[in-house]
Short mmCIF file of C-alpha atoms and ligand atoms in Angstrom, two decimals:
data_model
loop_
_atom_site.label_atom_id
_atom_site.label_comp_id
_atom_site.label_asym_id
_atom_site.label_seq_id
_atom_site.Cartn_x
_atom_site.Cartn_y
_atom_site.Cartn_z
CA MET T 169 0.00 0.00 0.00
CA ARG T 170 3.03 2.19 0.39
CA GLY T 171 3.74 4.66 -2.39
CA ALA T 172 6.72 4.33 -4.72
CA PRO T 173 10.02 5.33 -3.03
CA GLY T 174 10.41 8.31 -5.36
CA LEU T 175 7.17 9.79 -4.11
CA TYR T 176 8.61 11.22 -0.93
CA SER T 177 10.98 14.09 -0.45
CA ARG T 178 14.53 13.53 0.76
CA GLU T 179 13.59 14.94 4.15
CA ILE T 180 10.81 12.39 4.57
CA GLN T 181 13.03 9.55 3.32
CA ALA T 182 15.69 10.48 5.85
CA ARG T 183 13.12 10.58 8.59
CA LEU T 184 11.74 7.22 7.59
CA THR T 185 15.19 5.64 7.68
CA CYS T 186 15.72 7.19 11.07
CA VAL T 187 12.38 5.87 12.35
CA SER T 188 13.13 2.40 10.98
CA SER T 189 16.49 2.17 12.64
CA HIS T 190 15.01 3.33 15.91
CA ALA T 191 12.01 1.03 15.84
CA ASN T 192 13.56 -1.16 18.53
CA ALA T 193 13.83 1.83 20.84
CA ILE T 194 10.04 2.11 21.01
CA ASP T 195 9.05 1.33 24.55
CA PHE T 196 5.99 2.79 26.21
CA ALA T 197 6.20 0.56 29.29
CA PRO T 198 7.38 3.30 31.70
CA LEU T 199 4.24 5.36 31.04
CA ARG T 200 1.49 5.44 33.65
CA VAL T 201 -1.84 5.41 31.87
CA SER T 202 -5.49 5.62 32.83
CA VAL T 203 -8.51 4.94 30.61
CA VAL T 204 -12.01 6.25 31.21
CA GLY T 205 -15.20 5.70 29.25
CA ASP T 206 -17.89 3.23 28.27
CA LEU T 207 -17.00 -0.40 28.94
CA ILE T 208 -18.58 -2.98 26.64
CA ALA T 209 -18.76 -6.76 26.98
CA ASP T 210 -18.24 -8.32 23.55
CA HIS T 211 -19.88 -11.72 23.84
CA TYR T 212 -19.29 -14.36 21.16
CA LEU T 213 -21.44 -17.45 20.61
CA VAL T 214 -19.49 -19.78 18.37
CA THR T 215 -21.71 -22.21 16.46
CA GLU T 216 -21.70 -24.59 13.52
CA PRO T 217 -24.41 -24.59 10.83
CA ARG T 218 -26.74 -27.59 11.20
CA SER T 219 -29.85 -27.38 9.00
CA LEU T 220 -32.77 -25.21 7.96
CA SER T 221 -35.44 -24.93 10.61
CA ARG T 222 -38.88 -26.44 10.07
CA GLU T 223 -40.42 -23.83 12.37
CA ALA T 224 -39.45 -20.72 10.45
CA PRO T 225 -37.28 -19.80 7.45
CA VAL T 226 -34.14 -19.61 9.55
CA MET T 227 -30.92 -21.52 9.97
CA VAL T 228 -30.41 -23.84 12.92
CA LEU T 229 -26.97 -23.56 14.48
CA ARG T 230 -25.34 -25.95 16.91
CA TRP T 231 -23.70 -24.24 19.92
CA GLN T 232 -20.00 -24.98 20.20
CA SER T 233 -18.56 -22.53 22.66
CA GLU T 234 -18.90 -19.00 23.96
CA HIS T 235 -16.50 -16.40 25.28
CA TYR T 236 -16.16 -12.73 26.14
CA GLN T 237 -13.86 -10.05 24.80
CA ALA T 238 -13.18 -6.55 26.09
CA GLY T 239 -14.97 -3.86 24.07
CA GLY T 240 -15.11 -0.07 24.11
CA ALA T 241 -12.99 1.53 26.86
CA ALA T 242 -12.18 -1.98 28.11
CA ASN T 243 -10.54 -2.70 24.75
CA VAL T 244 -8.58 0.56 24.99
CA ALA T 245 -7.26 -0.63 28.38
CA ARG T 246 -6.33 -3.96 26.82
CA ASN T 247 -4.48 -2.09 24.05
CA VAL T 248 -2.54 -0.11 26.67
CA ARG T 249 -1.54 -3.33 28.45
CA ALA T 250 -0.45 -4.92 25.16
CA LEU T 251 2.08 -2.08 24.89
CA GLY T 252 3.42 -2.93 28.32
CA CYS T 253 2.10 0.00 30.38
CA ALA T 254 0.47 -0.17 33.77
CA THR T 255 -3.14 0.90 33.31
CA ARG T 256 -6.10 1.69 35.52
CA LEU T 257 -9.56 1.61 33.99
CA HIS T 258 -12.36 3.96 35.12
CA GLY T 259 -16.00 3.41 34.25
CA ALA T 260 -19.03 1.32 35.14
CA VAL T 261 -20.48 -2.13 34.60
CA GLY T 262 -23.86 -3.45 35.72
CA ARG T 263 -23.92 -5.82 38.69
CA ASP T 264 -24.71 -8.69 36.31
CA ALA T 265 -23.08 -11.78 34.85
CA ARG T 266 -21.67 -9.88 31.83
CA GLY T 267 -20.12 -7.25 34.09
CA ARG T 268 -18.44 -9.96 36.18
CA GLU T 269 -17.16 -11.74 33.06
CA LEU T 270 -15.70 -8.50 31.76
CA ILE T 271 -13.90 -7.63 35.01
CA GLU T 272 -12.53 -11.16 35.28
CA LEU T 273 -11.27 -10.95 31.71
CA LEU T 274 -9.62 -7.56 32.30
CA GLU T 275 -7.99 -8.73 35.51
CA GLY T 276 -6.58 -11.63 33.48
CA PHE T 277 -4.90 -9.02 31.27
CA ARG T 278 -3.68 -7.33 34.47
CA VAL T 279 -5.73 -4.20 33.92
CA ASP T 280 -6.31 -2.47 37.26
CA CYS T 281 -10.12 -2.34 37.64
CA LEU T 282 -10.24 -0.52 41.00
CA GLY T 283 -11.79 2.44 39.18
CA VAL T 284 -14.64 0.37 37.72
CA GLU T 285 -17.94 0.75 39.57
CA SER T 286 -20.28 -2.22 39.68
CA VAL T 287 -23.69 -0.55 39.57
CA PRO T 288 -26.79 -2.37 40.89
CA SER T 289 -29.81 -2.30 38.56
CA TRP T 290 -27.76 -1.12 35.62
CA THR T 291 -27.04 -3.24 32.54
CA THR T 292 -23.52 -3.88 31.28
CA PRO T 293 -23.58 -2.81 27.62
CA THR T 294 -23.20 -6.13 25.80
CA LYS T 295 -22.92 -7.05 22.14
CA THR T 296 -23.60 -10.73 21.53
CA ARG T 297 -22.33 -11.87 18.16
CA ILE T 298 -23.44 -15.23 16.87
CA VAL T 299 -20.74 -16.55 14.60
CA ALA T 300 -20.84 -19.73 12.56
CA ALA T 301 -17.88 -21.75 11.39
CA GLU T 302 -17.94 -24.54 8.86
CA PRO T 303 -15.02 -26.94 9.13
CA ARG T 304 -11.86 -25.38 7.64
CA ARG T 305 -13.65 -22.10 6.87
CA SER T 306 -13.22 -18.80 8.69
CA LEU T 307 -15.83 -17.58 11.14
CA GLN T 308 -18.86 -15.79 9.72
CA GLN T 309 -20.97 -13.39 11.76
CA VAL T 310 -24.64 -14.39 11.51
CA LEU T 311 -26.41 -12.05 13.90
CA ARG T 312 -25.70 -9.45 16.58
CA VAL T 313 -27.88 -8.84 19.62
CA ASP T 314 -27.23 -5.71 21.70
CA ARG T 315 -28.16 -5.50 25.37
CA GLU T 316 -28.08 -1.87 26.46
CA PRO T 317 -28.80 0.20 29.57
CA ALA T 318 -31.78 2.52 29.00
CA VAL T 319 -29.98 5.46 30.63
CA ALA T 320 -26.45 6.40 31.71
CA ALA T 321 -25.20 5.15 35.09
CA ASP T 322 -26.38 7.42 37.95
CA ALA T 323 -25.01 10.95 38.33
CA GLU T 324 -23.45 9.94 41.72
CA VAL T 325 -21.59 7.07 40.06
CA ARG T 326 -20.22 9.40 37.40
CA ALA T 327 -19.27 11.98 40.03
CA ARG T 328 -17.32 9.34 42.01
CA ILE T 329 -15.45 8.35 38.85
CA ARG T 330 -14.55 12.00 38.19
CA GLU T 331 -13.33 12.43 41.78
CA ARG T 332 -10.92 9.52 41.31
CA LEU T 333 -9.64 11.07 38.09
CA VAL T 334 -9.03 14.46 39.75
CA SER T 335 -6.69 12.81 42.20
CA LEU T 336 -4.64 11.36 39.33
CA ALA T 337 -3.09 14.64 38.17
CA GLY T 338 0.66 14.21 38.74
CA ALA T 339 0.31 10.43 39.05
CA ILE T 340 -0.36 9.60 35.40
CA ASP T 341 1.24 10.51 32.09
CA ALA T 342 -1.74 9.85 29.83
CA LEU T 343 -5.51 9.58 30.01
CA VAL T 344 -7.41 8.01 27.11
CA VAL T 345 -11.12 8.81 27.01
CA SER T 346 -13.24 6.32 25.07
CA ASP T 347 -16.81 7.31 24.22
CA TYR T 348 -19.23 4.63 23.01
CA ASP T 349 -22.36 6.64 23.77
CA TYR T 350 -23.39 4.84 26.98
CA GLY T 351 -23.27 8.03 29.05
CA MET T 352 -19.92 7.99 30.84
CA VAL T 353 -18.40 10.66 28.60
CA ASP T 354 -20.26 13.89 29.26
CA ALA T 355 -19.59 17.63 29.50
CA ASP T 356 -18.54 17.36 33.19
CA LEU T 357 -15.91 14.81 32.27
CA GLY T 358 -14.90 17.16 29.43
CA ALA T 359 -14.21 20.01 31.85
CA LEU T 360 -12.15 17.71 34.08
CA CYS T 361 -10.14 16.48 31.08
CA GLY T 362 -9.30 20.08 30.14
CA ASP T 363 -8.00 20.65 33.71
CA LEU T 364 -5.86 17.50 33.61
CA ALA T 365 -4.39 18.49 30.23
CA ALA T 366 -3.58 21.94 31.65
CA LYS T 367 -1.69 20.16 34.45
CA GLY T 368 0.49 18.33 31.92
CA VAL T 369 -1.36 15.03 31.46
CA THR T 370 -1.63 13.91 27.81
CA VAL T 371 -5.41 13.65 27.38
CA VAL T 372 -6.79 12.08 24.19
CA LEU T 373 -10.51 11.69 23.47
CA ASP T 374 -11.77 9.07 21.03
CA PRO T 375 -15.17 10.70 20.54
CA ARG T 376 -18.47 9.18 19.46
CA SER T 377 -21.61 11.03 20.46
CA SER T 378 -20.73 14.56 21.57
CA ILE T 379 -17.68 16.68 22.30
CA GLN T 380 -19.59 19.20 24.38
CA GLY T 381 -17.46 20.47 27.27
CA PHE T 382 -14.19 19.11 25.84
CA LYS T 383 -11.75 21.99 25.46
CA GLY T 384 -7.99 22.27 25.83
CA LEU T 385 -7.30 18.56 25.30
CA THR T 386 -4.07 17.26 23.89
CA ALA T 387 -5.94 15.57 21.03
CA MET T 388 -9.10 13.98 19.67
CA THR T 389 -9.24 11.04 17.25
CA PRO T 390 -12.60 11.13 15.41
CA ASN T 391 -13.23 8.96 12.36
CA ILE T 392 -14.71 10.56 9.24
CA GLY T 393 -18.31 9.90 10.32
CA GLU T 394 -17.72 11.54 13.70
CA LEU T 395 -15.93 14.54 12.17
CA ALA T 396 -18.91 14.95 9.81
CA GLN T 397 -21.39 14.70 12.67
CA PHE T 398 -19.58 17.25 14.88
CA THR T 399 -19.37 19.78 12.04
CA GLY T 400 -22.88 19.34 10.59
CA ARG T 401 -21.67 17.67 7.39
CA ARG T 402 -22.36 14.37 5.65
CA ALA T 403 -19.64 11.70 5.76
CA GLU T 404 -20.00 11.33 1.94
CA ASP T 405 -18.84 14.95 1.65
CA LEU T 406 -15.61 14.24 3.53
CA VAL T 407 -13.81 12.10 0.99
CA GLU T 408 -11.36 14.64 -0.42
CA LEU T 409 -8.56 15.82 1.89
CA ARG T 410 -9.47 19.45 1.16
CA ASP T 411 -12.94 18.92 2.64
CA VAL T 412 -11.58 16.94 5.60
CA ALA T 413 -9.20 19.85 6.29
CA ASP T 414 -12.05 22.40 6.20
CA ALA T 415 -14.08 20.39 8.69
CA ALA T 416 -11.01 19.76 10.87
CA HIS T 417 -10.24 23.49 11.14
CA GLU T 418 -13.85 24.21 12.04
CA LEU T 419 -13.67 21.65 14.83
CA LEU T 420 -10.31 22.98 16.06
CA ALA T 421 -11.76 26.49 16.21
CA ARG T 422 -14.83 25.35 18.13
CA SER T 423 -13.03 23.04 20.50
CA PRO T 424 -9.42 24.18 20.85
CA MET T 425 -6.90 21.36 21.32
CA ARG T 426 -3.31 20.73 20.28
CA TRP T 427 -3.95 18.10 17.60
CA LEU T 428 -6.85 16.62 15.75
CA LEU T 429 -6.16 13.16 14.32
CA VAL T 430 -8.80 12.13 11.79
CA THR T 431 -8.90 8.39 11.09
CA ARG T 432 -9.96 7.69 7.51
CA GLY T 433 -10.46 3.90 7.40
CA ASN T 434 -8.64 2.44 4.39
CA LYS T 435 -7.38 5.93 3.49
CA GLY T 436 -5.17 6.09 6.58
CA MET T 437 -5.08 9.22 8.75
CA ALA T 438 -4.80 13.01 8.61
CA LEU T 439 -3.34 15.24 11.33
CA PHE T 440 -4.19 18.89 11.97
CA GLY T 441 -3.24 21.46 14.61
CA GLU T 442 0.05 22.55 16.17
CA ASP T 443 2.88 22.84 13.59
CA CYS T 444 0.79 21.19 10.85
CA PRO T 445 0.25 22.80 7.45
CA ALA T 446 -3.30 23.92 6.60
CA HIS T 447 -4.05 20.77 4.60
CA GLY T 448 -2.61 18.62 7.33
CA VAL T 449 -0.02 15.88 7.58
CA VAL T 450 -1.31 12.65 6.08
CA VAL T 451 -0.35 9.01 6.16
CA GLU T 452 -1.57 6.22 3.88
CA ALA T 453 -3.11 3.10 5.43
CA SER T 454 -0.53 0.58 6.57
CA GLY T 455 -0.46 -3.19 6.11
CA THR T 456 -0.52 -5.73 3.33
CA GLY T 457 -4.07 -5.13 2.17
CA ASN T 458 -5.25 -8.49 3.58
CA ILE T 459 -7.91 -6.87 5.74
CA THR T 460 -9.53 -9.47 7.99
CA ASP T 461 -11.46 -7.53 10.63
CA VAL T 462 -11.43 -3.78 11.26
CA THR T 463 -13.13 -4.11 14.68
CA GLY T 464 -11.19 -2.19 17.30
CA ALA T 465 -8.87 -0.40 14.85
CA GLY T 466 -10.10 2.96 16.15
CA ASP T 467 -9.36 1.91 19.76
CA THR T 468 -5.81 0.97 18.79
CA ALA T 469 -5.32 4.22 16.87
CA ALA T 470 -6.40 6.38 19.85
CA THR T 471 -4.31 4.34 22.31
CA VAL T 472 -1.06 4.40 20.35
CA PHE T 473 -1.43 8.07 19.43
CA ALA T 474 -1.96 8.96 23.10
CA LEU T 475 0.99 6.89 24.36
CA ALA T 476 3.33 8.22 21.66
CA LEU T 477 2.39 11.82 22.50
CA ALA T 478 2.84 11.09 26.22
CA ALA T 479 6.30 9.72 25.34
CA LYS T 480 6.94 13.19 23.80
CA LEU T 481 7.31 11.95 20.24
CA ASP T 482 6.45 14.42 17.46
CA ALA T 483 2.76 14.38 16.56
CA PRO T 484 3.40 13.23 12.92
CA LEU T 485 5.54 10.35 14.19
CA ALA T 486 2.88 9.54 16.80
CA MET T 487 0.40 9.35 13.90
CA GLN T 488 2.71 7.06 11.94
CA LEU T 489 2.91 4.72 14.94
CA ALA T 490 -0.88 4.80 15.46
CA ASN T 491 -1.41 4.02 11.79
CA ALA T 492 1.15 1.19 11.79
CA ALA T 493 -0.48 -0.35 14.90
CA SER T 494 -3.98 -0.06 13.38
CA GLY T 495 -2.64 -1.75 10.24
CA VAL T 496 -1.57 -4.68 12.43
CA VAL T 497 -4.97 -5.12 14.10
CA VAL T 498 -7.04 -4.95 10.88
CA MET T 499 -5.16 -8.00 9.62
CA GLU T 500 -6.27 -10.13 12.58
CA GLN T 501 -9.60 -11.78 13.32
CA GLY T 502 -11.81 -10.32 16.09
CA THR T 503 -10.99 -7.34 18.30
CA ALA T 504 -7.21 -7.62 18.11
CA VAL T 505 -4.52 -5.52 19.81
CA CYS T 506 -0.99 -4.59 18.76
CA THR T 507 1.92 -5.54 21.02
CA THR T 508 5.20 -3.62 21.32
CA GLU T 509 6.96 -6.35 19.30
CA GLN T 510 4.35 -6.17 16.53
CA LEU T 511 4.60 -2.38 16.45
CA ARG T 512 8.39 -2.52 16.26
CA SER T 513 8.28 -4.93 13.32
CA ALA T 514 5.49 -3.05 11.49
CA LEU T 515 7.15 0.35 11.74
CA PRO T 516 10.03 0.02 9.25
CA THR T 517 7.62 -0.80 6.39
CA SER T 518 4.82 1.53 7.47
CA PRO T 519 4.06 4.58 5.32
CA PRO T 520 5.71 7.82 6.51
CA PRO T 521 3.83 11.02 7.31
CA VAL T 522 3.64 13.49 4.43
CA ARG T 523 3.08 17.22 4.96
CA VAL T 524 0.50 18.49 2.50
CA ALA T 525 1.40 21.96 1.35
N1 ATP M 1773 -9.72 -1.20 5.57
C1 ATP M 1773 -8.61 -0.74 6.16
N2 ATP M 1773 -7.39 -0.92 5.60
C2 ATP M 1773 -6.26 -0.47 6.22
N3 ATP M 1773 -6.25 0.18 7.38
C3 ATP M 1773 -7.44 0.39 7.97
C4 ATP M 1773 -8.67 -0.06 7.41
N4 ATP M 1773 -9.68 0.30 8.24
C5 ATP M 1773 -9.08 0.94 9.27
N5 ATP M 1773 -7.75 1.00 9.12
C6 ATP M 1773 -6.77 1.62 10.03
O1 ATP M 1773 -7.39 1.82 11.28
C7 ATP M 1773 -7.53 3.22 11.56
C8 ATP M 1773 -8.83 3.48 12.30
O2 ATP M 1773 -9.90 3.03 11.51
P1 ATP M 1773 -11.25 3.86 11.30
O3 ATP M 1773 -10.95 5.16 10.68
O4 ATP M 1773 -12.19 2.94 10.61
O5 ATP M 1773 -11.66 4.12 12.81
P2 ATP M 1773 -13.01 3.82 13.58
O6 ATP M 1773 -14.16 3.97 12.65
O7 ATP M 1773 -12.97 4.65 14.79
O8 ATP M 1773 -12.82 2.30 13.97
P3 ATP M 1773 -13.69 1.47 15.01
O9 ATP M 1773 -14.71 0.80 14.15
O10 ATP M 1773 -12.70 0.54 15.60
O11 ATP M 1773 -14.26 2.46 15.98
C9 ATP M 1773 -7.43 3.89 10.19
O12 ATP M 1773 -7.03 5.23 10.31
C10 ATP M 1773 -6.39 3.01 9.52
O13 ATP M 1773 -5.10 3.32 10.02
MG1 MG M 1774 -13.92 4.75 16.65
#
């Protein structure tokens, strides 16, 4: 997917060589990281096709196994752990079987869940995916059933979570905020995030529903659909870089922050803000083109960008790392994560950032 070698200026080539030879120096493990946001239980029912039903025009599947995976902010925490950092997760689960499964899973990854509230009479957001596998064939998703809380967790629960975060200033290097529209990420959290960023914490929001109250952050990482939504545009109108740049500058003006990283699916990423030219710094998508499953790529992008900025790398290089890591996870089945080793090996062949004049 990488452009021809002659496509890049000498400066960029030199930088790329430099990045490649330093790939082994990448080590985020010393960073202290917290994650806050909406936790999701990704529940998989693995089945095998059996027959057509005689009761209704549907397939009958035979249950084989079931398991849980970490979704939403829980997947961001898992991404942080995969890069070797100590991480504490802040958020809520319902006091139900899915909530317990999720906490057990996260503790298995050694994510510190002391900041996760178990809320009585609240439902852990759960996505149950029924997947079917024929012998020697890859898994096929057949159906998804979502179990969702009707409202956000109580205001007192959210206030307690914010109180814990306030006490973290000075004790953490980075905070990743992961919004999946289940109510944890609101304007009050936005104000707190601005304060933490002002105190020197690298605060990165991966937004979904609203950015109200979020000002003065280190960065946000919307995808094209989210950028369109926050700027009153249609995603179809944000295909050309020129239009993405217009929308990005509007968002930067409305919600000042140091960098805006727009993730563009198979078009890679575009970076705007501090020290970036008006049309941004862009990077092509990374990887071999054998895309298996893009689930969780946005979580990986936000995580790696946040850790790289917290490690004081240049924002364009942080983008290159985030893009390389996302390229690793889209080539794996399910909600995958990128380890330090995988990132180190992906980096030398990952596309370099290009400043668009
Ligand atoms: N089809 C693809 N081919 C190559 N890279 C991809 C592809 N889809 C996503 N990526 C990589 O993953 C990054 C994030 O993907 P995307 O822009 O789809 O975010 P997202 O919509 O937030 O993802 P998610 O569904 O995980 O929330 C992209 O910027 C790119 O680096
Ligand atoms: Mg996303």
